[in-house]
mmCIF file with all atom_site columns, C-alpha atoms in Angstrom:
data_model
loop_
_atom_site.group_PDB
_atom_site.id
_atom_site.type_symbol
_atom_site.label_atom_id
_atom_site.label_alt_id
_atom_site.label_comp_id
_atom_site.label_asym_id
_atom_site.label_entity_id
_atom_site.label_seq_id
_atom_site.pdbx_PDB_ins_code
_atom_site.Cartn_x
_atom_site.Cartn_y
_atom_site.Cartn_z
_atom_site.occupancy
_atom_site.B_iso_or_equiv
_atom_site.pdbx_formal_charge
_atom_site.auth_seq_id
_atom_site.auth_comp_id
_atom_site.auth_asym_id
_atom_site.auth_atom_id
_atom_site.pdbx_PDB_model_num
ATOM 1  C CA . ARG L 1 1  ? -4.232  -6.442  -0.490  1.00 78.00 ? 140 ARG L CA 1
ATOM 2  C CA . TRP L 1 2  ? -6.908  -7.154  -2.883  1.00 81.00 ? 141 TRP L CA 1
ATOM 3  C CA . LEU L 1 3  ? -9.593  -6.380  -0.253  1.00 85.00 ? 142 LEU L CA 1
ATOM 4  C CA . VAL L 1 4  ? -7.898  -2.864  0.302   1.00 87.00 ? 143 VAL L CA 1
ATOM 5  C CA . LEU L 1 5  ? -8.186  -2.261  -3.407  1.00 88.00 ? 144 LEU L CA 1
ATOM 6  C CA . GLN L 1 6  ? -11.907 -3.263  -3.449  1.00 89.00 ? 145 GLN L CA 1
ATOM 7  C CA . HIS L 1 7  ? -12.564 -0.882  -0.433  1.00 90.00 ? 146 HIS L CA 1
ATOM 8  C CA . LEU L 1 8  ? -10.704 2.011   -2.082  1.00 91.00 ? 147 LEU L CA 1
ATOM 9  C CA . GLU L 1 9  ? -12.573 1.592   -5.327  1.00 91.00 ? 148 GLU L CA 1
ATOM 10 C CA . LYS L 1 10 ? -16.043 1.067   -3.597  1.00 93.00 ? 149 LYS L CA 1
ATOM 11 C CA . GLU L 1 11 ? -15.709 4.059   -1.375  1.00 92.00 ? 150 GLU L CA 1
ATOM 12 C CA . GLY L 1 12 ? -14.304 6.340   -4.045  1.00 91.00 ? 151 GLY L CA 1
ATOM 13 C CA . LEU L 1 13 ? -11.125 6.917   -2.269  1.00 91.00 ? 152 LEU L CA 1
ATOM 14 C CA . ILE L 1 14 ? -8.847  6.613   -5.124  1.00 90.00 ? 153 ILE L CA 1
ATOM 15 C CA . THR L 1 15 ? -9.804  10.030  -6.334  1.00 92.00 ? 154 THR L CA 1
ATOM 16 C CA . LYS L 1 16 ? -9.967  11.493  -2.904  1.00 93.00 ? 155 LYS L CA 1
ATOM 17 C CA . TYR L 1 17 ? -6.334  11.027  -1.774  1.00 93.00 ? 156 TYR L CA 1
ATOM 18 C CA . LYS L 1 18 ? -2.888  11.361  -3.422  1.00 93.00 ? 157 LYS L CA 1
ATOM 19 C CA . HIS L 1 19 ? -1.122  8.593   -1.438  1.00 94.00 ? 158 HIS L CA 1
ATOM 20 C CA . VAL L 1 20 ? -1.906  5.386   0.534   1.00 92.00 ? 159 VAL L CA 1
ATOM 21 C CA . VAL L 1 21 ? -0.033  3.900   3.375   1.00 92.00 ? 160 VAL L CA 1
ATOM 22 C CA . ILE L 1 22 ? -0.764  0.216   3.922   1.00 90.00 ? 161 ILE L CA 1
ATOM 23 C CA . THR L 1 23 ? 0.492   -1.151  7.273   1.00 90.00 ? 162 THR L CA 1
ATOM 24 C CA . ARG L 1 24 ? -0.335  -3.928  9.743   1.00 87.00 ? 163 ARG L CA 1
ATOM 25 C CA . SER L 1 25 ? -3.077  -3.193  12.257  1.00 86.00 ? 164 SER L CA 1
ATOM 26 C CA . ASP L 1 26 ? -1.129  -4.653  15.098  1.00 90.00 ? 165 ASP L CA 1
ATOM 27 C CA . TYR L 1 27 ? 1.824   -2.445  14.748  1.00 84.00 ? 166 TYR L CA 1
ATOM 28 C CA . LEU L 1 28 ? 2.380   0.249   17.406  1.00 87.00 ? 167 LEU L CA 1
ATOM 29 C CA . TYR L 1 29 ? 4.088   3.279   16.082  1.00 86.00 ? 168 TYR L CA 1
ATOM 30 C CA . ILE L 1 30 ? 5.806   5.526   18.586  1.00 90.00 ? 169 ILE L CA 1
ATOM 31 C CA . ALA L 1 31 ? 6.771   8.386   16.246  1.00 90.00 ? 170 ALA L CA 1
ATOM 32 C CA . PRO L 1 32 ? 5.045   10.372  13.533  1.00 91.00 ? 171 PRO L CA 1
ATOM 33 C CA . HIS L 1 33 ? 5.177   8.882   10.011  1.00 88.00 ? 172 HIS L CA 1
ATOM 34 C CA . PRO L 1 34 ? 7.615   10.457  7.572   1.00 88.00 ? 173 PRO L CA 1
ATOM 35 C CA . PRO L 1 35 ? 5.944   12.790  5.034   1.00 92.00 ? 174 PRO L CA 1
ATOM 36 C CA . VAL L 1 36 ? 4.707   10.938  1.906   1.00 92.00 ? 175 VAL L CA 1
ATOM 37 C CA . GLU L 1 37 ? 4.313   14.017  -0.330  1.00 91.00 ? 176 GLU L CA 1
ATOM 38 C CA . ASN L 1 38 ? 7.569   13.557  -2.108  1.00 90.00 ? 177 ASN L CA 1
ATOM 39 C CA . ILE L 1 39 ? 7.004   9.995   -3.119  1.00 92.00 ? 178 ILE L CA 1
ATOM 40 C CA . PRO L 1 40 ? 6.732   10.132  -7.013  1.00 93.00 ? 179 PRO L CA 1
ATOM 41 C CA . GLN L 1 41 ? 4.398   8.173   -9.171  1.00 95.00 ? 180 GLN L CA 1
ATOM 42 C CA . GLY L 1 42 ? 5.769   4.884   -10.278 1.00 95.00 ? 181 GLY L CA 1
ATOM 43 C CA . ARG L 1 43 ? 7.569   4.213   -6.831  1.00 93.00 ? 182 ARG L CA 1
ATOM 44 C CA . ILE L 1 44 ? 6.644   2.161   -3.927  1.00 90.00 ? 183 ILE L CA 1
ATOM 45 C CA . VAL L 1 45 ? 8.412   2.755   -0.611  1.00 89.00 ? 184 VAL L CA 1
ATOM 46 C CA . ILE L 1 46 ? 8.985   -0.042  1.790   1.00 87.00 ? 185 ILE L CA 1
ATOM 47 C CA . PRO L 1 47 ? 11.097  -0.133  5.023   1.00 83.00 ? 186 PRO L CA 1
ATOM 48 C CA . GLU L 1 48 ? 14.473  -1.912  5.020   1.00 81.00 ? 187 GLU L CA 1
ATOM 49 C CA . GLY L 1 49 ? 14.916  -5.096  6.903   1.00 76.00 ? 188 GLY L CA 1
ATOM 50 C CA . GLU L 1 50 ? 12.843  -8.077  7.580   1.00 69.00 ? 189 GLU L CA 1
ATOM 51 C CA . GLY L 1 51 ? 12.661  -9.048  3.957   1.00 69.00 ? 190 GLY L CA 1
ATOM 52 C CA . TYR L 1 52 ? 14.236  -12.492 4.617   1.00 79.00 ? 191 TYR L CA 1
ATOM 53 C CA . GLY L 1 53 ? 15.181  -12.788 0.916   1.00 79.00 ? 192 GLY L CA 1
ATOM 54 C CA . GLY L 1 54 ? 12.152  -10.961 -0.495  1.00 78.00 ? 193 GLY L CA 1
ATOM 55 C CA . VAL L 1 55 ? 10.180  -7.814  -0.022  1.00 77.00 ? 194 VAL L CA 1
ATOM 56 C CA . THR L 1 56 ? 8.184   -7.224  3.155   1.00 78.00 ? 195 THR L CA 1
ATOM 57 C CA . ASP L 1 57 ? 4.562   -6.496  2.920   1.00 78.00 ? 196 ASP L CA 1
ATOM 58 C CA . ARG L 1 58 ? 4.271   -5.201  6.441   1.00 84.00 ? 197 ARG L CA 1
ATOM 59 C CA . HIS L 1 59 ? 4.356   -1.483  5.563   1.00 88.00 ? 198 HIS L CA 1
ATOM 60 C CA . SER L 1 60 ? 4.254   0.150   2.062   1.00 90.00 ? 199 SER L CA 1
ATOM 61 C CA . ILE L 1 61 ? 3.524   3.575   0.727   1.00 93.00 ? 200 ILE L CA 1
ATOM 62 C CA . MET L 1 62 ? 2.563   4.405   -2.794  1.00 93.00 ? 201 MET L CA 1
ATOM 63 C CA . THR L 1 63 ? 0.707   7.017   -4.827  1.00 95.00 ? 202 THR L CA 1
ATOM 64 C CA . MET L 1 64 ? -2.930  6.475   -5.232  1.00 93.00 ? 203 MET L CA 1
ATOM 65 C CA . ALA L 1 65 ? -2.473  6.483   -8.999  1.00 93.00 ? 204 ALA L CA 1
ATOM 66 C CA . ASP L 1 66 ? -0.197  3.380   -8.578  1.00 93.00 ? 205 ASP L CA 1
ATOM 67 C CA . ALA L 1 67 ? -2.370  1.580   -5.961  1.00 92.00 ? 206 ALA L CA 1
ATOM 68 C CA . PRO L 1 68 ? -4.714  -0.369  -8.382  1.00 91.00 ? 207 PRO L CA 1
ATOM 69 C CA . ARG L 1 69 ? -1.762  -1.859  -10.265 1.00 89.00 ? 208 ARG L CA 1
ATOM 70 C CA . ILE L 1 70 ? 0.273   -2.699  -7.164  1.00 88.00 ? 209 ILE L CA 1
ATOM 71 C CA . LEU L 1 71 ? -2.567  -3.994  -4.989  1.00 87.00 ? 210 LEU L CA 1
ATOM 72 C CA . ALA L 1 72 ? -3.928  -6.105  -7.861  1.00 87.00 ? 211 ALA L CA 1
ATOM 73 C CA . LEU L 1 73 ? -0.665  -8.119  -8.112  1.00 83.00 ? 212 LEU L CA 1
ATOM 74 C CA . ALA L 1 74 ? -2.002  -10.859 -5.838  1.00 76.00 ? 213 ALA L CA 1
ATOM 75 C CA . GLU L 1 75 ? -5.037  -11.453 -7.896  1.00 78.00 ? 214 GLU L CA 1
ATOM 76 C CA . LYS L 1 76 ? -2.811  -11.732 -10.929 1.00 77.00 ? 215 LYS L CA 1
ATOM 77 C CA . VAL L 1 77 ? -0.597  -14.320 -9.166  1.00 78.00 ? 216 VAL L CA 1
ATOM 78 C CA . VAL L 1 78 ? -3.456  -16.334 -7.762  1.00 78.00 ? 217 VAL L CA 1
ATOM 79 C CA . PHE L 1 79 ? -6.000  -16.222 -10.558 1.00 79.00 ? 218 PHE L CA 1
ATOM 80 C CA . GLY L 1 80 ? -3.672  -15.439 -13.471 1.00 76.00 ? 219 GLY L CA 1
ATOM 81 C CA . LYS L 1 81 ? -5.839  -12.368 -14.441 1.00 66.00 ? 220 LYS L CA 1
#
């Protein structure tokens, strides 16, 4: 997720889009994605199931305003920043 954040910042995409959907590249979706327009700032949407006692990181939707804080979590855990 840290690499996604770096790319969003480098390419100036944080100011270009309102929402970001992060998903696995090996997933095959057979239906259109539900609308993301109603997801409010301060919320992250993840699918139910496959959490195995935690929170799945296989698919997540968030506002672009929340993306830097959420996507930087791994860096904080690993490096204590």
